[in-house]
Every structure is written in structure tokens, then in C-alpha cells.
PDB file of C-alpha atoms in Angstrom:
ATOM      1  CA  MET F  30      96.172  79.134 124.887  1.00 41.00           C
ATOM      2  CA  GLY F  31      95.790  78.249 128.777  1.00 40.00           C
ATOM      3  CA  GLN F  32      93.208  80.506 130.370  1.00 40.00           C
ATOM      4  CA  HIS F  33      92.614  82.507 127.204  1.00 41.00           C
ATOM      5  CA  GLY F  34      91.563  79.530 125.023  1.00 40.00           C
ATOM      6  CA  HIS F  35      87.578  79.088 126.369  1.00 43.00           C
ATOM      7  CA  HIS F  36      84.915  80.958 128.138  1.00 44.00           C
ATOM      8  CA  GLY F  37      84.883  80.331 131.764  1.00 42.00           C
ATOM      9  CA  HIS F  38      81.892  79.004 133.475  1.00 41.00           C
ATOM     10  CA  GLU F  39      82.984  79.267 136.937  1.00 41.00           C
ATOM     11  CA  SER F  40      82.189  82.265 139.227  1.00 42.00           C
ATOM     12  CA  HIS F  41      84.842  84.747 139.162  1.00 48.00           C
ATOM     13  CA  GLN F  42      85.603  87.569 141.909  1.00 52.00           C
ATOM     14  CA  LEU F  43      86.563  90.973 140.670  1.00 53.00           C
ATOM     15  CA  ALA F  44      90.036  90.570 142.379  1.00 48.00           C
ATOM     16  CA  ASP F  45      90.525  87.724 140.170  1.00 62.00           C
ATOM     17  CA  ILE F  46      90.389  89.654 136.887  1.00 70.00           C
ATOM     18  CA  PRO F  47      93.581  90.113 135.259  1.00 69.00           C
ATOM     19  CA  GLY F  48      94.818  93.666 134.766  1.00 73.00           C
ATOM     20  CA  PHE F  49      94.916  95.519 131.298  1.00 69.00           C
ATOM     21  CA  TRP F  50      98.576  94.566 130.297  1.00 71.00           C
ATOM     22  CA  SER F  51      98.306  91.112 131.682  1.00 78.00           C
ATOM     23  CA  ALA F  52      95.349  90.407 129.504  1.00 82.00           C
ATOM     24  CA  TRP F  53      97.288  90.561 126.182  1.00 92.00           C
ATOM     25  CA  ASP F  54      97.361  87.291 124.282  1.00 91.00           C
ATOM     26  CA  VAL F  55     101.085  86.326 123.690  1.00 93.00           C
ATOM     27  CA  ASN F  56     100.221  83.597 121.198  1.00 93.00           C
ATOM     28  CA  TYR F  57      98.259  85.933 119.107  1.00 95.00           C
ATOM     29  CA  ILE F  58     101.171  88.601 119.317  1.00 96.00           C
ATOM     30  CA  LEU F  59     103.285  85.923 118.018  1.00 97.00           C
ATOM     31  CA  LEU F  60     100.874  84.749 115.323  1.00 96.00           C
ATOM     32  CA  THR F  61     100.521  88.396 114.022  1.00 97.00           C
ATOM     33  CA  VAL F  62     104.344  88.904 114.010  1.00 97.00           C
ATOM     34  CA  ALA F  63     104.652  85.582 112.076  1.00 98.00           C
ATOM     35  CA  VAL F  64     101.941  86.539 109.385  1.00 97.00           C
ATOM     36  CA  ALA F  65     103.529  89.953 108.758  1.00 97.00           C
ATOM     37  CA  ALA F  66     107.105  88.329 108.310  1.00 97.00           C
ATOM     38  CA  ALA F  67     105.390  85.522 105.786  1.00 96.00           C
ATOM     39  CA  TYR F  68     103.631  88.239 103.912  1.00 96.00           C
ATOM     40  CA  LEU F  69     106.515  90.434 103.508  1.00 95.00           C
ATOM     41  CA  THR F  70     108.859  87.409 102.627  1.00 95.00           C
ATOM     42  CA  LEU F  71     106.670  85.750 100.362  1.00 93.00           C
ATOM     43  CA  PHE F  72     105.973  88.618  98.299  1.00 93.00           C
ATOM     44  CA  GLY F  73     109.221  90.242  98.661  1.00 89.00           C
ATOM     45  CA  PRO F  74     112.291  88.219  98.230  1.00 89.00           C
ATOM     46  CA  LEU F  75     110.363  84.852  97.343  1.00 90.00           C
ATOM     47  CA  ARG F  76     108.329  86.521  94.806  1.00 89.00           C
ATOM     48  CA  ASN F  77     110.343  85.674  91.926  1.00 88.00           C
ATOM     49  CA  ARG F  78     109.906  82.014  92.370  1.00 89.00           C
ATOM     50  CA  PHE F  79     106.343  82.452  91.086  1.00 88.00           C
ATOM     51  CA  ALA F  80     105.141  82.880  87.264  1.00 86.00           C
ATOM     52  CA  ASN F  81     103.938  86.455  86.288  1.00 87.00           C
ATOM     53  CA  SER F  82     104.619  87.751  89.888  1.00 88.00           C
ATOM     54  CA  GLU F  83     104.729  91.607  90.180  1.00 92.00           C
ATOM     55  CA  PRO F  84     105.837  93.784  93.060  1.00 93.00           C
ATOM     56  CA  LEU F  85     103.529  94.710  95.979  1.00 93.00           C
ATOM     57  CA  THR F  86     101.949  98.237  95.443  1.00 94.00           C
ATOM     58  CA  ARG F  87     101.637 100.750  98.281  1.00 95.00           C
ATOM     59  CA  ARG F  88      97.980 100.112  98.264  1.00 95.00           C
ATOM     60  CA  GLN F  89      98.409  96.496  98.950  1.00 96.00           C
ATOM     61  CA  MET F  90     100.813  97.251 101.811  1.00 96.00           C
ATOM     62  CA  GLY F  91      98.611  99.546 103.333  1.00 97.00           C
ATOM     63  CA  MET F  92      95.539  97.130 102.967  1.00 97.00           C
ATOM     64  CA  PHE F  93      97.549  94.282 104.470  1.00 97.00           C
ATOM     65  CA  PHE F  94      98.994  96.173 107.619  1.00 97.00           C
ATOM     66  CA  THR F  95      95.412  97.714 108.065  1.00 98.00           C
ATOM     67  CA  ALA F  96      93.753  94.282 108.028  1.00 98.00           C
ATOM     68  CA  LEU F  97      96.687  92.923 110.289  1.00 97.00           C
ATOM     69  CA  SER F  98      96.306  95.874 112.740  1.00 97.00           C
ATOM     70  CA  ILE F  99      92.310  95.148 113.277  1.00 98.00           C
ATOM     71  CA  PHE F 100      93.277  91.372 113.651  1.00 97.00           C
ATOM     72  CA  PHE F 101      95.909  92.308 116.424  1.00 97.00           C
ATOM     73  CA  VAL F 102      93.325  94.656 118.197  1.00 97.00           C
ATOM     74  CA  ALA F 103      90.356  91.973 117.956  1.00 96.00           C
ATOM     75  CA  LYS F 104      92.641  88.709 118.943  1.00 95.00           C
ATOM     76  CA  ALA F 105      95.717  89.702 120.718  1.00 95.00           C
ATOM     77  CA  SER F 106      94.614  92.893 122.835  1.00 94.00           C
ATOM     78  CA  PRO F 107      92.675  92.467 126.012  1.00 93.00           C
ATOM     79  CA  LEU F 108      89.489  92.821 123.857  1.00 93.00           C
ATOM     80  CA  HIS F 109      89.662  89.220 123.230  1.00 92.00           C
ATOM     81  CA  PHE F 110      90.071  88.055 126.729  1.00 91.00           C
ATOM     82  CA  TYR F 111      87.505  90.206 128.408  1.00 91.00           C
ATOM     83  CA  GLY F 112      84.876  89.363 125.537  1.00 91.00           C
ATOM     84  CA  MET F 113      85.923  85.712 126.147  1.00 88.00           C
ATOM     85  CA  HIS F 114      85.348  85.655 129.810  1.00 86.00           C
ATOM     86  CA  TYR F 115      83.255  88.592 131.010  1.00 91.00           C
ATOM     87  CA  LEU F 116      81.468  91.090 128.388  1.00 93.00           C
ATOM     88  CA  PHE F 117      79.271  89.658 125.741  1.00 95.00           C
ATOM     89  CA  SER F 118      79.427  93.401 124.179  1.00 95.00           C
ATOM     90  CA  ALA F 119      83.465  93.011 123.773  1.00 95.00           C
ATOM     91  CA  HIS F 120      82.934  89.654 122.199  1.00 96.00           C
ATOM     92  CA  MET F 121      80.542  91.378 119.787  1.00 96.00           C
ATOM     93  CA  LEU F 122      82.743  94.022 118.950  1.00 96.00           C
ATOM     94  CA  GLN F 123      85.542  91.487 118.305  1.00 96.00           C
ATOM     95  CA  MET F 124      83.519  89.665 116.103  1.00 96.00           C
ATOM     96  CA  SER F 125      82.327  92.732 114.265  1.00 96.00           C
ATOM     97  CA  LEU F 126      85.949  93.782 113.567  1.00 97.00           C
ATOM     98  CA  LEU F 127      86.911  90.478 112.325  1.00 97.00           C
ATOM     99  CA  PHE F 128      84.074  89.641 109.883  1.00 97.00           C
ATOM    100  CA  PHE F 129      82.621  93.167 108.957  1.00 96.00           C
ATOM    101  CA  VAL F 130      85.744  95.661 108.883  1.00 97.00           C
ATOM    102  CA  MET F 131      88.766  93.351 108.312  1.00 97.00           C
ATOM    103  CA  PRO F 132      87.819  91.273 104.983  1.00 97.00           C
ATOM    104  CA  PRO F 133      87.949  94.068 102.491  1.00 96.00           C
ATOM    105  CA  PHE F 134      91.108  95.193 103.637  1.00 97.00           C
ATOM    106  CA  LEU F 135      92.524  91.325 103.595  1.00 97.00           C
ATOM    107  CA  LEU F 136      91.237  90.812 100.108  1.00 96.00           C
ATOM    108  CA  GLY F 137      92.797  94.311  99.081  1.00 95.00           C
ATOM    109  CA  ALA F 138      96.045  93.086 100.207  1.00 96.00           C
ATOM    110  CA  ILE F 139      96.156  89.830  98.004  1.00 95.00           C
ATOM    111  CA  PRO F 140      98.142  90.468  94.602  1.00 94.00           C
ATOM    112  CA  PRO F 141      95.945  89.651  91.786  1.00 94.00           C
ATOM    113  CA  TRP F 142      98.708  87.505  90.005  1.00 93.00           C
ATOM    114  CA  LEU F 143      98.689  85.056  93.193  1.00 93.00           C
ATOM    115  CA  VAL F 144      95.047  84.425  92.524  1.00 92.00           C
ATOM    116  CA  ARG F 145      95.503  83.894  89.001  1.00 92.00           C
ATOM    117  CA  ASN F 146      98.357  81.308  89.538  1.00 91.00           C
ATOM    118  CA  ALA F 147      96.301  79.563  92.387  1.00 91.00           C
ATOM    119  CA  PHE F 148      93.144  79.269  89.944  1.00 90.00           C
ATOM    120  CA  GLN F 149      95.284  77.373  87.438  1.00 89.00           C
ATOM    121  CA  ARG F 150      94.102  74.527  89.602  1.00 87.00           C
ATOM    122  CA  GLY F 151      90.811  73.952  88.149  1.00 87.00           C
ATOM    123  CA  TRP F 152      89.315  72.354  91.484  1.00 92.00           C
ATOM    124  CA  LEU F 153      90.276  75.616  93.383  1.00 90.00           C
ATOM    125  CA  ARG F 154      88.723  77.877  90.813  1.00 89.00           C
ATOM    126  CA  LYS F 155      85.339  76.005  90.707  1.00 92.00           C
ATOM    127  CA  LEU F 156      85.256  75.690  94.503  1.00 92.00           C
ATOM    128  CA  VAL F 157      85.881  79.447  95.069  1.00 91.00           C
ATOM    129  CA  GLY F 158      83.509  80.161  92.325  1.00 90.00           C
ATOM    130  CA  LEU F 159      80.918  78.288  93.706  1.00 92.00           C
ATOM    131  CA  LEU F 160      81.301  79.535  97.203  1.00 92.00           C
ATOM    132  CA  THR F 161      81.642  83.250  96.058  1.00 92.00           C
ATOM    133  CA  GLN F 162      78.167  83.000  93.869  1.00 94.00           C
ATOM    134  CA  PRO F 163      76.511  85.963  95.583  1.00 94.00           C
ATOM    135  CA  LEU F 164      73.383  84.055  96.687  1.00 94.00           C
ATOM    136  CA  VAL F 165      75.517  81.324  98.042  1.00 95.00           C
ATOM    137  CA  ALA F 166      77.853  83.750 100.036  1.00 95.00           C
ATOM    138  CA  ILE F 167      75.275  85.519 101.757  1.00 95.00           C
ATOM    139  CA  ILE F 168      73.376  82.338 102.751  1.00 95.00           C
ATOM    140  CA  LEU F 169      76.482  80.659 104.086  1.00 96.00           C
ATOM    141  CA  PHE F 170      77.727  83.299 106.354  1.00 96.00           C
ATOM    142  CA  ASN F 171      74.728  84.751 107.558  1.00 95.00           C
ATOM    143  CA  PHE F 172      73.331  81.189 108.323  1.00 95.00           C
ATOM    144  CA  LEU F 173      76.596  80.162 110.279  1.00 96.00           C
ATOM    145  CA  PHE F 174      76.372  83.736 111.946  1.00 95.00           C
ATOM    146  CA  SER F 175      72.921  83.545 112.885  1.00 93.00           C
ATOM    147  CA  MET F 176      73.257  80.189 114.322  1.00 95.00           C
ATOM    148  CA  TYR F 177      76.109  80.936 116.433  1.00 95.00           C
ATOM    149  CA  HIS F 178      74.168  83.454 118.123  1.00 93.00           C
ATOM    150  CA  ILE F 179      71.433  80.897 119.206  1.00 93.00           C
ATOM    151  CA  PRO F 180      71.864  80.465 122.921  1.00 93.00           C
ATOM    152  CA  LYS F 181      71.972  76.522 123.087  1.00 95.00           C
ATOM    153  CA  VAL F 182      74.555  76.645 120.185  1.00 95.00           C
ATOM    154  CA  PHE F 183      76.709  79.719 121.570  1.00 95.00           C
ATOM    155  CA  ASP F 184      76.913  78.050 124.912  1.00 94.00           C
ATOM    156  CA  THR F 185      78.008  74.650 123.471  1.00 94.00           C
ATOM    157  CA  VAL F 186      80.561  76.163 121.270  1.00 94.00           C
ATOM    158  CA  SER F 187      81.945  78.342 123.811  1.00 91.00           C
ATOM    159  CA  ALA F 188      82.499  75.565 126.264  1.00 90.00           C
ATOM    160  CA  SER F 189      85.234  73.869 124.089  1.00 91.00           C
ATOM    161  CA  HIS F 190      88.330  75.656 122.912  1.00 90.00           C
ATOM    162  CA  THR F 191      88.626  73.455 119.681  1.00 93.00           C
ATOM    163  CA  MET F 192      84.967  73.722 118.777  1.00 95.00           C
ATOM    164  CA  HIS F 193      85.203  77.417 119.293  1.00 93.00           C
ATOM    165  CA  THR F 194      88.266  77.939 117.090  1.00 93.00           C
ATOM    166  CA  THR F 195      87.133  75.845 114.374  1.00 96.00           C
ATOM    167  CA  TYR F 196      83.615  77.487 114.325  1.00 96.00           C
ATOM    168  CA  HIS F 197      85.432  81.077 114.381  1.00 96.00           C
ATOM    169  CA  LEU F 198      87.611  80.187 111.371  1.00 96.00           C
ATOM    170  CA  LEU F 199      84.623  78.864 109.512  1.00 96.00           C
ATOM    171  CA  LEU F 200      83.055  82.147 110.033  1.00 97.00           C
ATOM    172  CA  GLN F 201      86.238  83.849 108.975  1.00 96.00           C
ATOM    173  CA  VAL F 202      86.477  82.033 105.626  1.00 96.00           C
ATOM    174  CA  THR F 203      82.886  82.597 104.712  1.00 96.00           C
ATOM    175  CA  ALA F 204      82.939  86.259 105.765  1.00 97.00           C
ATOM    176  CA  LEU F 205      85.781  86.452 103.055  1.00 96.00           C
ATOM    177  CA  MET F 206      83.717  84.582 100.587  1.00 96.00           C
ATOM    178  CA  MET F 207      80.823  87.063 101.717  1.00 96.00           C
ATOM    179  CA  TRP F 208      82.746  89.974 100.772  1.00 96.00           C
ATOM    180  CA  TRP F 209      84.461  88.548  97.794  1.00 96.00           C
ATOM    181  CA  PRO F 210      81.724  89.983  95.333  1.00 94.00           C
ATOM    182  CA  VAL F 211      81.939  93.480  96.574  1.00 94.00           C
ATOM    183  CA  ALA F 212      85.886  93.373  97.030  1.00 93.00           C
ATOM    184  CA  CYS F 213      87.236  90.894  94.507  1.00 92.00           C
ATOM    185  CA  PRO F 214      90.861  91.567  94.114  1.00 90.00           C
ATOM    186  CA  VAL F 215      91.120  90.479  90.459  1.00 91.00           C
ATOM    187  CA  PRO F 216      89.514  92.880  87.804  1.00 87.00           C
ATOM    188  CA  GLU F 217      88.593  89.886  85.475  1.00 86.00           C
ATOM    189  CA  LEU F 218      86.901  87.943  88.233  1.00 86.00           C
ATOM    190  CA  LYS F 219      84.399  90.581  89.355  1.00 85.00           C
ATOM    191  CA  ARG F 220      81.007  89.383  88.413  1.00 83.00           C
ATOM    192  CA  LEU F 221      78.648  91.896  89.851  1.00 90.00           C
ATOM    193  CA  SER F 222      78.027  95.463  88.310  1.00 90.00           C
ATOM    194  CA  PRO F 223      78.087  98.520  90.539  1.00 91.00           C
ATOM    195  CA  LEU F 224      74.262  98.587  90.692  1.00 92.00           C
ATOM    196  CA  LYS F 225      74.251  94.704  91.425  1.00 94.00           C
ATOM    197  CA  LYS F 226      76.736  95.239  94.192  1.00 94.00           C
ATOM    198  CA  ILE F 227      74.569  97.935  95.704  1.00 94.00           C
ATOM    199  CA  ALA F 228      71.530  95.455  95.969  1.00 95.00           C
ATOM    200  CA  TYR F 229      73.886  92.673  97.016  1.00 95.00           C
ATOM    201  CA  ILE F 230      75.028  95.116 100.189  1.00 95.00           C
ATOM    202  CA  PHE F 231      71.440  95.769 100.903  1.00 93.00           C
ATOM    203  CA  ILE F 232      70.337  92.301 100.886  1.00 94.00           C
ATOM    204  CA  ASP F 233      73.329  91.069 102.886  1.00 93.00           C
ATOM    205  CA  GLY F 234      72.539  93.947 105.613  1.00 91.00           C
ATOM    206  CA  ALA F 235      68.921  92.539 105.735  1.00 92.00           C
ATOM    207  CA  ALA F 236      69.838  89.125 106.264  1.00 92.00           C
ATOM    208  CA  LEU F 237      71.612  89.574 109.675  1.00 89.00           C
ATOM    209  CA  LEU F 238      68.530  91.584 111.016  1.00 90.00           C
ATOM    210  CA  PRO F 239      67.023  88.389 112.947  1.00 89.00           C
ATOM    211  CA  ALA F 240      70.205  87.758 114.901  1.00 88.00           C
ATOM    212  CA  CYS F 241      70.608  91.572 115.993  1.00 90.00           C
ATOM    213  CA  ALA F 242      66.965  91.358 116.713  1.00 90.00           C
ATOM    214  CA  LEU F 243      67.161  88.281 118.845  1.00 89.00           C
ATOM    215  CA  ILE F 244      70.001  89.832 121.160  1.00 92.00           C
ATOM    216  CA  ILE F 245      68.738  93.326 121.226  1.00 92.00           C
ATOM    217  CA  PHE F 246      65.169  92.910 122.048  1.00 92.00           C
ATOM    218  CA  ALA F 247      65.660  89.789 124.327  1.00 88.00           C
ATOM    219  CA  GLY F 248      64.057  90.591 127.802  1.00 87.00           C
ATOM    220  CA  THR F 249      66.316  88.191 129.706  1.00 92.00           C
ATOM    221  CA  PRO F 250      70.015  87.384 129.444  1.00 92.00           C
ATOM    222  CA  LEU F 251      70.442  84.758 126.749  1.00 92.00           C
ATOM    223  CA  TYR F 252      73.973  83.043 127.341  1.00 93.00           C
ATOM    224  CA  GLU F 253      74.920  80.991 130.270  1.00 91.00           C
ATOM    225  CA  VAL F 254      78.602  81.646 129.557  1.00 88.00           C
ATOM    226  CA  TYR F 255      78.471  85.430 130.990  1.00 91.00           C
ATOM    227  CA  ARG F 256      75.889  84.660 133.805  1.00 88.00           C
ATOM    228  CA  ASP F 257      78.298  84.058 136.473  1.00 83.00           C
ATOM    229  CA  ALA F 258      80.946  86.698 135.163  1.00 83.00           C
ATOM    230  CA  PRO F 259      81.391  89.573 137.822  1.00 85.00           C
ATOM    231  CA  GLN F 260      79.821  93.038 136.520  1.00 81.00           C
ATOM    232  CA  ILE F 261      83.018  94.594 135.836  1.00 85.00           C
ATOM    233  CA  ILE F 262      81.723  98.068 134.433  1.00 86.00           C
ATOM    234  CA  PRO F 263      79.562  99.235 137.301  1.00 85.00           C
ATOM    235  CA  PHE F 264      76.646 100.554 135.221  1.00 87.00           C
ATOM    236  CA  LEU F 265      76.482  97.865 132.912  1.00 89.00           C
ATOM    237  CA  THR F 266      74.127  94.998 133.895  1.00 92.00           C
ATOM    238  CA  LEU F 267      74.190  91.489 132.344  1.00 92.00           C
ATOM    239  CA  LEU F 268      71.062  92.436 130.124  1.00 93.00           C
ATOM    240  CA  ASP F 269      72.580  95.927 129.018  1.00 94.00           C
ATOM    241  CA  ASP F 270      75.809  94.289 128.032  1.00 95.00           C
ATOM    242  CA  GLN F 271      73.872  91.890 125.797  1.00 94.00           C
ATOM    243  CA  GLN F 272      71.878  94.541 124.249  1.00 95.00           C
ATOM    244  CA  LEU F 273      74.950  96.672 123.861  1.00 95.00           C
ATOM    245  CA  GLY F 274      76.405  93.863 122.020  1.00 95.00           C
ATOM    246  CA  GLY F 275      73.832  93.568 119.696  1.00 94.00           C
ATOM    247  CA  VAL F 276      73.642  97.171 118.907  1.00 95.00           C
ATOM    248  CA  LEU F 277      77.517  97.168 118.300  1.00 95.00           C
ATOM    249  CA  MET F 278      77.214  94.353 115.823  1.00 94.00           C
ATOM    250  CA  LYS F 279      74.583  95.961 113.860  1.00 93.00           C
ATOM    251  CA  LEU F 280      76.114  99.366 114.111  1.00 95.00           C
ATOM    252  CA  ILE F 281      79.426  98.519 112.686  1.00 95.00           C
ATOM    253  CA  GLN F 282      78.043  96.214 110.122  1.00 94.00           C
ATOM    254  CA  GLU F 283      75.864  99.392 108.992  1.00 94.00           C
ATOM    255  CA  ILE F 284      79.115 101.550 108.891  1.00 96.00           C
ATOM    256  CA  SER F 285      81.205  99.087 106.917  1.00 96.00           C
ATOM    257  CA  TYR F 286      78.375  98.380 104.359  1.00 95.00           C
ATOM    258  CA  GLY F 287      77.562 101.823 104.161  1.00 95.00           C
ATOM    259  CA  ILE F 288      81.171 102.652 103.114  1.00 95.00           C
ATOM    260  CA  ALA F 289      80.943  99.754 100.470  1.00 94.00           C
ATOM    261  CA  LEU F 290      77.892 101.266  99.497  1.00 94.00           C
ATOM    262  CA  TRP F 291      79.485 104.420  98.692  1.00 95.00           C
ATOM    263  CA  PHE F 292      82.345 102.816  96.726  1.00 93.00           C
ATOM    264  CA  ALA F 293      79.798 100.885  94.693  1.00 92.00           C
ATOM    265  CA  PHE F 294      77.941 104.126  93.802  1.00 93.00           C
ATOM    266  CA  SER F 295      81.090 106.207  93.111  1.00 93.00           C
ATOM    267  CA  GLU F 296      82.013 103.355  90.724  1.00 90.00           C
ATOM    268  CA  TRP F 297      78.561 103.398  89.057  1.00 90.00           C
ATOM    269  CA  TYR F 298      78.745 107.106  88.722  1.00 90.00           C
ATOM    270  CA  ARG F 299      82.295 107.255  87.583  1.00 91.00           C
ATOM    271  CA  LYS F 300      81.283 104.507  84.733  1.00 87.00           C
ATOM    272  CA  GLU F 301      78.102 106.555  83.802  1.00 88.00           C
ATOM    273  CA  LYS F 302      80.532 109.843  83.319  1.00 87.00           C
ATOM    274  CA  GLU F 303      82.802 107.707  81.319  1.00 84.00           C
ATOM    275  CA  LYS F 304      79.964 106.426  78.905  1.00 82.00           C
ATOM    276  CA  ASP F 305      78.966 110.155  78.514  1.00 78.00           C
ATOM    277  CA  LYS F 306      82.374 111.359  77.518  1.00 78.00           C
ATOM    278  CA  LEU F 307      82.571 108.638  75.244  1.00 78.00           C
ATOM    279  CA  ASP F 308      78.975 109.485  73.528  1.00 73.00           C
ATOM    280  CA  LEU F 309      80.080 113.087  73.296  1.00 78.00           C
ATOM    281  CA  ALA F 310      83.251 112.137  71.721  1.00 72.00           C
ATOM    282  CA  LEU F 311      81.792 110.181  68.577  1.00 69.00           C
ATOM    283  CA  PRO F 312      81.570 111.962  65.613  1.00 68.00           C
ATOM    284  CA  PRO F 313      78.069 113.191  64.624  1.00 62.00           C
ATOM    285  CA  ARG F 314      76.252 110.512  62.199  1.00 59.00           C
ATOM    286  CA  ASP F 315      75.561 112.115  58.665  1.00 51.00           C
ATOM    287  CA  LEU F 316      71.998 113.443  58.455  1.00 48.00           C
ATOM    288  CA  ALA F 317      71.121 111.111  55.413  1.00 49.00           C
ATOM    289  CA  LEU F 318      72.150 108.157  57.428  1.00 52.00           C
ATOM    290  CA  SER F 319      69.501 109.051  60.129  1.00 51.00           C
ATOM    291  CA  VAL F 320      66.696 109.772  57.605  1.00 54.00           C
ATOM    292  CA  PRO F 321      64.743 106.505  56.644  1.00 56.00           C
ATOM    293  CA  ALA F 322      65.253 105.501  53.250  1.00 54.00           C
ATOM    294  CA  SER F 323      61.350 105.357  52.739  1.00 54.00           C
ATOM    295  CA  SER F 324      61.153 109.171  53.627  1.00 53.00           C
ATOM    296  CA  LEU F 325      64.019 109.877  50.987  1.00 50.00           C
ATOM    297  CA  SER F 326      62.312 107.698  48.256  1.00 55.00           C
ATOM    298  CA  ALA F 327      59.032 109.425  48.978  1.00 52.00           C
ATOM    299  CA  GLY F 328      60.821 112.930  48.915  1.00 53.00           C
ATOM    300  CA  GLN F 329      62.448 112.099  45.200  1.00 54.00           C
ATOM    301  CA  ALA F 330      59.414 111.196  44.026  1.00 53.00           C
ATOM    302  CA  GLY F 331      57.612 114.345  45.032  1.00 53.00           C
ATOM    303  CA  LEU F 332      60.396 116.390  43.259  1.00 49.00           C
ATOM    304  CA  SER F 333      60.089 114.571  40.045  1.00 52.00           C
ATOM    305  CA  LYS F 334      56.485 115.736  39.564  1.00 50.00           C
TER     306      LYS F 334
END
């Protein structure tokens, strides 16, 4: 991707910084169009080639185009370019959109029949089952995400386009696995009750605290990548930019997890109401059935006297 492919370590002058329109990434624009075309073709004209296929619902279409719009903003817009080269806060905003906002929409866009067909391959079902075990999913994503923000790792990964792309792809996959227990697209594969979802979301949110604390409370700039970059926002120093990045990451995570908590609570409340309605709909039991047999026999003995 040319100059968009990796972070720049060389010193830049403000005059050299591309303007807004030239900072768009053509490769990611084309990728976004290709993904949209593939989705509409696979689940449109080609859908009948698959067993037990069903037409896309409006909800799935809405979920898909929302996810694709988030991807477009995060990767094709100038947010990607400025985040890669000049602003750590822009990079954190980009990552937050990709890993904390996009995954539940992307999972909601997957037709359940596609997953059922794919899971006919036993090895794939077992692999996804292992990676989406709640504890495994939390540890995998948060470990990789926290490791990424260790300065030595961040600078090493950022220096290589291949390494940077590979690591981000790995983070994206583990982010989807981490969201799976909360937003699983197949009803019969949901393994967490609403109350367990609430506990899962709380634990997942706490697991990210060390990485956020490292960035927000560091007294000095941590990442070599941005040290030679010009200060393109006059009032935003290098340290302020770094701390803003940490705050943005935690804030967006808290908002997205807060919305997930609201859905989990709503699901629990709805099920409790349904349970109450069922209890009220049941016919009242015969009084004799609710009285212990010993009491009845004792009463009869008393009457015979």
C-alpha cells in the first residue's frame, strides 16, 4: 500500500503531510466495495447453491452495512493514515472501532444457516467451540491486545508492514471470538444465559484495564514511532496525544460493553416476564394434592373417633 503500509520513523515536516483528500486509502476503498459485492452475491444469486439456505433478512443487511461502514471509516478514511503516521490517538480510535464496535454487527450479519453448514465439518466446529469458550476468548484477545501496547512490541510490529497487518488480522479474529459468546448468530449455539453474559462482559472489561492504565498514566511518551512526527494539532502534545488515545480506547470500550450489558439485561428481564406469565397461566392445583397425605389420614382418624 505504498506509504500507507507502515509507520514512518523518519522526521516529517508539516508541509509534507498529505491533505484530507489525499490521505484516503484506495486499496481499502476497493476492498470495501469488493466485500460488499461478495456478500450480496453469495447470499443473493448464489444462495440457492447451499443446502438449507434462507434469504437475507433486513436485520442482517442492516448489520452488514453498519459493520462495513465502520470498517470503511477505520481503514479507508484519513483516520487510518494519520493514525499510522502522526497521531497515536487516531490509531487508538481506529482500533477501538475495529475491535469493540464492529464485531457484534459483523456477527449479526452472518446468516445462521451458513454457520450450520460450515459446522458440518467437525474440525471447524471443535476449533470454533474451543476459541469461543468464554475464558479462552477473554484471555486470548486481551493478552494479544495488551501485548501489542507494550512499547517494544508496538514499535517492532509497526516497523514491518507484514508484521503489522498479520498482528491486526489476528486481533480482529480474536475480537470476533471474544464477542461470540455475547452476540452468537446461531440460537442453538448460545452457551451463556443472560446473567452469565452480564458477568462475562464485566470480566472482559476489567481485563483491558492494565493496557489502558499503562497508556493513560505513563509520565513520558512510550512509542518511538510517533516521537519524530510533527505536532499536527497545535494544542496536542505527544504525551497528551498518547493519553487521549488511552482514554478514547477505554471510553469506546465502556460504551460498547455498556450497550451489550443493556441487551443482556433486557434479555434476562424478558425471560423472567415470560416465566411469570407461564406460571400465572397454569391451572391452580387441586387443594387435596397440596395437602400432605399424613395430614389427611390424621384428620380422617380424628373424624372416626
